[in-house]
CSV table of C-alpha atoms in Angstrom, one decimal:
chain,number,residue,atom,x,y,z
U,1,UNK,CA,-3.5,-11.6,4.7
U,2,UNK,CA,-4.9,-14.0,2.2
U,3,UNK,CA,-8.4,-13.0,3.1
U,4,UNK,CA,-7.4,-9.3,2.7
U,5,UNK,CA,-6.1,-10.0,-0.8
U,6,UNK,CA,-9.3,-12.0,-1.7
U,7,UNK,CA,-11.5,-9.2,-0.4
U,8,UNK,CA,-9.8,-6.7,-2.6
U,9,UNK,CA,-9.6,-8.8,-5.8
U,10,UNK,CA,-13.0,-10.6,-5.6
U,11,UNK,CA,-15.3,-7.7,-6.3
U,12,UNK,CA,-13.2,-6.6,-9.3
U,13,UNK,CA,-13.1,-10.1,-10.7
U,14,UNK,CA,-16.8,-10.9,-10.1
U,15,UNK,CA,-18.1,-7.7,-11.7
U,16,UNK,CA,-15.9,-8.2,-14.7
U,17,UNK,CA,-17.0,-11.9,-14.9
U,18,UNK,CA,-20.6,-10.8,-15.0
U,19,UNK,CA,-19.8,-8.7,-18.0
U,20,UNK,CA,-18.2,-11.7,-19.8
U,21,UNK,CA,-21.1,-13.9,-19.0
U,22,UNK,CA,-23.5,-11.2,-20.1
U,23,UNK,CA,-21.8,-11.0,-23.5
U,24,UNK,CA,-21.6,-14.8,-23.8
U,25,UNK,CA,-25.3,-15.1,-23.2
U,26,UNK,CA,-25.8,-12.6,-26.0
U,27,UNK,CA,-27.9,-10.3,-23.8
U,28,UNK,CA,-28.2,-6.7,-25.1
U,29,UNK,CA,-25.5,-4.4,-24.0
U,30,UNK,CA,-25.0,-1.1,-25.8
U,31,UNK,CA,-21.3,-0.6,-25.3
U,32,UNK,CA,-21.3,2.8,-26.9
U,33,UNK,CA,-24.2,4.1,-24.8
U,34,UNK,CA,-22.8,2.7,-21.5
U,35,UNK,CA,-19.4,4.2,-22.3
U,36,UNK,CA,-21.0,7.6,-23.0
U,37,UNK,CA,-23.0,7.4,-19.8
U,38,UNK,CA,-19.9,6.6,-17.8
U,39,UNK,CA,-17.7,9.2,-19.6
U,40,UNK,CA,-20.1,12.1,-19.7
U,41,UNK,CA,-21.9,11.7,-16.4
U,42,UNK,CA,-20.6,8.9,-14.1
U,43,UNK,CA,-16.9,9.6,-14.1
U,44,UNK,CA,-17.1,13.4,-13.8
U,45,UNK,CA,-19.5,13.0,-10.9
U,46,UNK,CA,-17.2,10.5,-9.3
U,47,UNK,CA,-14.2,12.8,-9.7
U,48,UNK,CA,-15.9,15.9,-8.4
U,49,UNK,CA,-17.7,14.2,-5.5
U,50,UNK,CA,-14.7,12.3,-4.3
U,51,UNK,CA,-12.2,15.2,-4.5
U,52,UNK,CA,-14.4,17.8,-2.8
U,53,UNK,CA,-15.9,15.3,-0.3
U,54,UNK,CA,-12.6,14.4,1.4
U,55,UNK,CA,-10.1,16.4,3.4
U,56,UNK,CA,-7.0,15.6,1.3
U,57,UNK,CA,-3.6,17.1,1.0
U,58,UNK,CA,-3.3,19.1,-2.2
U,59,UNK,CA,0.4,18.1,-2.2
U,60,UNK,CA,-0.7,14.5,-2.4
U,61,UNK,CA,-3.0,15.1,-5.3
U,62,UNK,CA,-0.4,17.0,-7.2
U,63,UNK,CA,2.3,14.3,-6.5
U,64,UNK,CA,0.0,11.6,-7.9
U,65,UNK,CA,-0.9,13.8,-11.0
U,66,UNK,CA,2.8,14.6,-11.6
U,67,UNK,CA,3.6,10.9,-11.0
U,68,UNK,CA,1.1,9.8,-13.6
U,69,UNK,CA,2.7,12.1,-16.3
U,70,UNK,CA,6.2,11.0,-15.3
U,71,UNK,CA,5.3,7.3,-15.5
U,72,UNK,CA,3.9,7.7,-19.0
U,73,UNK,CA,7.1,9.5,-20.1
U,74,UNK,CA,9.4,6.9,-18.4
U,75,UNK,CA,7.4,4.0,-19.9
U,76,UNK,CA,7.5,5.5,-23.4
U,77,UNK,CA,11.3,6.0,-23.1
U,78,UNK,CA,11.8,2.4,-22.0
U,79,UNK,CA,9.6,0.7,-24.5
U,80,UNK,CA,10.5,2.6,-27.6
U,81,UNK,CA,13.9,0.9,-28.0
U,82,UNK,CA,12.2,-2.5,-27.3
U,83,UNK,CA,9.8,-1.9,-30.1
U,84,UNK,CA,12.6,-0.8,-32.4
U,85,UNK,CA,14.6,-3.9,-31.7
U,86,UNK,CA,11.5,-6.1,-32.2
U,87,UNK,CA,10.8,-4.2,-35.4
U,88,UNK,CA,7.3,-3.3,-34.3
U,89,UNK,CA,5.3,-0.3,-35.3
U,90,UNK,CA,5.6,2.5,-32.7
U,91,UNK,CA,2.3,4.0,-33.8
U,92,UNK,CA,0.5,0.7,-33.2
U,93,UNK,CA,2.2,-0.6,-30.0
U,94,UNK,CA,3.5,2.5,-28.1
U,95,UNK,CA,0.0,3.7,-26.9
U,96,UNK,CA,-0.8,0.1,-25.8
U,97,UNK,CA,2.4,-0.2,-23.7
U,98,UNK,CA,2.2,3.4,-22.4
U,99,UNK,CA,-1.3,3.4,-21.0
U,100,UNK,CA,-2.4,0.8,-18.4
U,101,UNK,CA,-6.1,0.2,-17.6
U,102,UNK,CA,-6.3,2.5,-14.7
U,103,UNK,CA,-10.0,3.2,-15.2
U,104,UNK,CA,-11.7,-0.2,-15.5
U,105,UNK,CA,-9.3,-2.0,-13.1
U,106,UNK,CA,-7.1,0.5,-11.3
U,107,UNK,CA,-9.7,2.7,-9.7
U,108,UNK,CA,-11.7,-0.2,-8.2
U,109,UNK,CA,-8.5,-1.6,-6.8
U,110,UNK,CA,-7.6,1.7,-5.3
U,111,UNK,CA,-11.0,1.9,-3.6
U,112,UNK,CA,-11.0,-1.6,-2.2
U,113,UNK,CA,-7.3,-1.6,-1.2
U,114,UNK,CA,-7.1,2.0,0.3
U,115,UNK,CA,-10.7,3.2,0.8
U,116,UNK,CA,-12.0,6.6,-0.3
U,117,UNK,CA,-8.7,8.3,0.2
U,118,UNK,CA,-7.0,5.8,-2.1
U,119,UNK,CA,-9.8,6.3,-4.6
U,120,UNK,CA,-9.3,10.1,-4.6
U,121,UNK,CA,-5.5,9.7,-5.2
U,122,UNK,CA,-6.2,7.2,-7.9
U,123,UNK,CA,-8.6,9.7,-9.6
U,124,UNK,CA,-5.8,12.2,-9.6
U,125,UNK,CA,-3.6,9.6,-11.4
U,126,UNK,CA,-6.4,8.6,-13.7
U,127,UNK,CA,-7.3,12.2,-14.8
U,128,UNK,CA,-3.7,13.0,-15.8
U,129,UNK,CA,-3.4,9.8,-17.7
U,130,UNK,CA,-6.7,10.4,-19.5
U,131,UNK,CA,-5.4,13.8,-20.7
U,132,UNK,CA,-2.1,12.3,-21.9
U,133,UNK,CA,-3.8,9.3,-23.5
U,134,UNK,CA,-6.4,11.3,-25.5
U,135,UNK,CA,-3.9,13.9,-26.7
U,136,UNK,CA,-0.4,12.3,-27.0
U,137,UNK,CA,-1.6,8.6,-27.2
U,138,UNK,CA,-4.3,9.4,-29.8
U,139,UNK,CA,-1.7,11.6,-31.6
U,140,UNK,CA,0.8,8.8,-31.8
U,141,UNK,CA,-1.7,6.4,-33.3
U,142,UNK,CA,-3.1,8.9,-35.7
U,143,UNK,CA,0.1,10.8,-36.6
U,144,UNK,CA,-1.4,14.1,-35.5
U,145,UNK,CA,-1.6,15.4,-32.0
U,146,UNK,CA,-4.5,17.7,-31.2
U,147,UNK,CA,-6.1,19.3,-28.1
U,148,UNK,CA,-9.6,19.6,-29.4
U,149,UNK,CA,-10.8,16.4,-27.7
U,150,UNK,CA,-9.9,17.9,-24.2
U,151,UNK,CA,-12.4,20.7,-24.6
U,152,UNK,CA,-15.2,18.1,-25.1
U,153,UNK,CA,-14.2,16.0,-22.1
U,154,UNK,CA,-16.4,16.7,-19.1
U,155,UNK,CA,-13.8,15.0,-16.8
U,156,UNK,CA,-11.5,18.0,-17.3
U,157,UNK,CA,-14.2,20.4,-16.2
U,158,UNK,CA,-15.0,18.3,-13.2
U,159,UNK,CA,-11.4,18.3,-12.1
U,160,UNK,CA,-11.1,22.1,-12.6
U,161,UNK,CA,-14.2,22.7,-10.6
U,162,UNK,CA,-13.0,20.5,-7.8
U,163,UNK,CA,-9.6,22.1,-7.7
U,164,UNK,CA,-11.1,25.6,-7.6
U,165,UNK,CA,-13.3,24.6,-4.7
U,166,UNK,CA,-10.3,23.0,-2.9
U,167,UNK,CA,-7.8,25.8,-3.5
U,168,UNK,CA,-10.2,28.7,-2.9
U,169,UNK,CA,-11.8,26.8,0.1
U,170,UNK,CA,-15.2,27.2,-1.4
U,171,UNK,CA,-17.8,25.2,0.6
U,172,UNK,CA,-19.8,22.8,-1.5
U,173,UNK,CA,-23.4,22.1,-0.4
U,174,UNK,CA,-24.1,18.7,1.0
U,175,UNK,CA,-26.8,18.0,-1.6
U,176,UNK,CA,-24.4,18.7,-4.4
U,177,UNK,CA,-21.9,16.2,-3.0
U,178,UNK,CA,-24.7,13.7,-2.4
U,179,UNK,CA,-25.9,14.1,-6.0
U,180,UNK,CA,-22.4,13.6,-7.3
U,181,UNK,CA,-21.9,10.6,-5.1
U,182,UNK,CA,-25.2,9.1,-6.3
U,183,UNK,CA,-24.3,9.6,-10.0
U,184,UNK,CA,-20.7,8.6,-9.5
U,185,UNK,CA,-21.8,5.4,-7.8
U,186,UNK,CA,-22.7,3.8,-11.1
U,187,UNK,CA,-19.2,4.4,-12.5
U,188,UNK,CA,-17.1,1.6,-11.1
U,189,UNK,CA,-19.5,-1.3,-11.5
U,190,UNK,CA,-20.3,-0.2,-15.1
U,191,UNK,CA,-16.6,0.2,-15.9
U,192,UNK,CA,-16.0,-3.4,-14.7
U,193,UNK,CA,-19.0,-4.7,-16.6
U,194,UNK,CA,-17.9,-2.9,-19.7
U,195,UNK,CA,-14.4,-4.4,-19.3
U,196,UNK,CA,-15.9,-7.9,-19.2
U,197,UNK,CA,-18.2,-7.3,-22.2
U,198,UNK,CA,-15.3,-5.9,-24.2
U,199,UNK,CA,-12.9,-8.8,-23.3
U,200,UNK,CA,-15.6,-11.3,-24.4
U,201,UNK,CA,-15.9,-9.6,-27.8
U,202,UNK,CA,-12.2,-9.3,-28.5
U,203,UNK,CA,-10.4,-12.1,-30.4
U,204,UNK,CA,-6.9,-13.4,-29.5
U,205,UNK,CA,-4.4,-13.1,-32.4
U,206,UNK,CA,-0.7,-13.7,-32.6
U,207,UNK,CA,-0.2,-15.2,-29.1
U,208,UNK,CA,3.6,-14.9,-29.1
U,209,UNK,CA,3.6,-11.2,-29.8
U,210,UNK,CA,0.7,-10.7,-27.3
U,211,UNK,CA,2.6,-12.5,-24.6
U,212,UNK,CA,5.7,-10.5,-25.2
U,213,UNK,CA,4.0,-7.2,-25.2
U,214,UNK,CA,1.9,-8.1,-22.1
U,215,UNK,CA,5.0,-9.0,-20.2
U,216,UNK,CA,6.7,-5.7,-21.2
U,217,UNK,CA,3.6,-3.7,-20.2
U,218,UNK,CA,3.5,-5.2,-16.7
U,219,UNK,CA,7.2,-5.3,-15.9
U,220,UNK,CA,8.1,-1.8,-17.4
U,221,UNK,CA,5.0,-0.3,-15.7
U,222,UNK,CA,6.0,-1.6,-12.3
U,223,UNK,CA,9.6,-0.4,-12.8
U,224,UNK,CA,8.4,3.0,-13.9
U,225,UNK,CA,6.1,3.3,-10.9
U,226,UNK,CA,8.9,2.3,-8.5
U,227,UNK,CA,11.3,4.9,-10.0
U,228,UNK,CA,8.6,7.6,-10.0
U,229,UNK,CA,7.6,7.0,-6.4
U,230,UNK,CA,11.3,7.5,-5.4
U,231,UNK,CA,11.6,10.6,-7.7
U,232,UNK,CA,8.6,12.5,-6.3
U,233,UNK,CA,9.2,11.5,-2.7
U,234,UNK,CA,5.9,9.7,-2.4
U,235,UNK,CA,4.5,8.6,1.0
U,236,UNK,CA,3.7,5.0,1.7
U,237,UNK,CA,0.1,5.2,0.5
U,238,UNK,CA,1.1,7.3,-2.5
U,239,UNK,CA,3.8,4.7,-3.4
U,240,UNK,CA,1.2,2.0,-3.2
U,241,UNK,CA,-1.2,3.9,-5.6
U,242,UNK,CA,1.6,4.7,-8.1
U,243,UNK,CA,2.8,1.0,-8.2
U,244,UNK,CA,-0.8,-0.3,-8.4
U,245,UNK,CA,-1.9,2.0,-11.2
U,246,UNK,CA,1.4,1.8,-13.2
U,247,UNK,CA,1.3,-2.1,-13.2
U,248,UNK,CA,-2.2,-2.5,-14.7
U,249,UNK,CA,-2.7,-4.3,-18.0
U,250,UNK,CA,-3.2,-2.7,-21.4
U,251,UNK,CA,-6.1,-0.3,-21.5
U,252,UNK,CA,-9.1,-0.7,-23.9
U,253,UNK,CA,-8.7,2.7,-25.5
U,254,UNK,CA,-5.3,1.9,-27.3
U,255,UNK,CA,-7.2,-0.9,-29.0
U,256,UNK,CA,-9.9,1.5,-30.1
U,257,UNK,CA,-7.2,3.8,-31.4
U,258,UNK,CA,-5.7,0.9,-33.4
U,259,UNK,CA,-9.1,0.1,-34.9
U,260,UNK,CA,-9.8,3.7,-35.8
U,261,UNK,CA,-6.5,4.2,-37.5
U,262,UNK,CA,-5.9,0.6,-38.7
U,263,UNK,CA,-2.8,0.1,-36.6
U,264,UNK,CA,-2.7,-3.8,-36.3
U,265,UNK,CA,-5.9,-3.9,-34.3
U,266,UNK,CA,-6.0,-7.8,-34.1
U,267,UNK,CA,-2.6,-7.9,-32.4
U,268,UNK,CA,-3.5,-5.0,-30.0
U,269,UNK,CA,-6.7,-6.9,-29.1
U,270,UNK,CA,-4.5,-9.9,-28.2
U,271,UNK,CA,-2.3,-7.7,-26.1
U,272,UNK,CA,-5.4,-6.4,-24.2
U,273,UNK,CA,-6.6,-10.0,-23.5
U,274,UNK,CA,-3.3,-11.6,-22.6
U,275,UNK,CA,-2.1,-8.7,-20.4
U,276,UNK,CA,-5.5,-8.6,-18.6
U,277,UNK,CA,-5.2,-12.4,-17.9
U,278,UNK,CA,-1.6,-12.0,-16.7
U,279,UNK,CA,-2.7,-9.0,-14.7
U,280,UNK,CA,-5.3,-10.9,-12.8
U,281,UNK,CA,-2.8,-13.9,-12.3
U,282,UNK,CA,-0.1,-11.6,-10.9
U,283,UNK,CA,-2.6,-9.3,-9.0
U,284,UNK,CA,-2.3,-11.2,-5.6
U,285,UNK,CA,1.5,-10.8,-5.6
U,286,UNK,CA,1.3,-7.2,-6.7
U,287,UNK,CA,-1.3,-6.3,-4.1
U,288,UNK,CA,0.7,-8.1,-1.4
U,289,UNK,CA,3.8,-6.0,-2.3
U,290,UNK,CA,1.8,-2.8,-2.5
U,291,UNK,CA,0.0,-3.3,0.8
U,292,UNK,CA,3.4,-4.1,2.5
U,293,UNK,CA,5.0,-1.0,1.1
U,294,UNK,CA,2.1,1.2,2.0
U,295,UNK,CA,1.8,-0.2,5.6
U,296,UNK,CA,-1.7,-1.5,4.9
U,297,UNK,CA,-1.0,-5.2,5.2
U,298,UNK,CA,-3.3,-6.9,7.7
């Protein structure tokens, strides 16, 4: 079991560590270009190729998508009173506590823990969270919710195209799937490298608040995942994916929202760093529980 946990965590940790070392050595890394490459090409290709390349239950994909939306809502409902009692800004901290890092960390863990089927279910979760984060999450931080960003997001079109092929039973040529797999293959290592580079560039501020917020993110996220798995009647593997994704640390994008709209970015950066460290420290225990619940423990 220990080797199984190590085999899942090690690739994630090593790839992220390469990013940290890369940044510390001051080697060139154009974060904006890499992020654009992953967002505009890598992730849409990964989404399309994974969804159409596997024989998956549509019900499972829909349950994971619905579960993602429910977890975001449950998490928001749970943390808003906490922020009110702590007298913290909802616009600054609510997006950080609502949205875990399911892209950079969650998707690789789904792949290594559950294989291609787990990755496909994780993508369903990730896609819905991306929609909610870039509409409601960005709207909370800015004070104005808009849908215009969705029309410019190629991930949405990749999901729609994949769902049309799945529901209409349209056969997809093997060369198209191979091309999507080839382009999507760059996505996960670049996501982890980008995470490492981003963490190396962030600066820790206000340790007490960061620790408190990080603990809330991990604990409330796990509780929301457990409740949602029961609510939607998730299978063992679906429960594992929901718990894994909902228990991830603070995502990078809420920090970018905080910088853009000047919502205490220094403290949010601290939340990202501390929650990521805590996330890696608690990851063996989380994975052990997830694998036991999903029947995948070796």
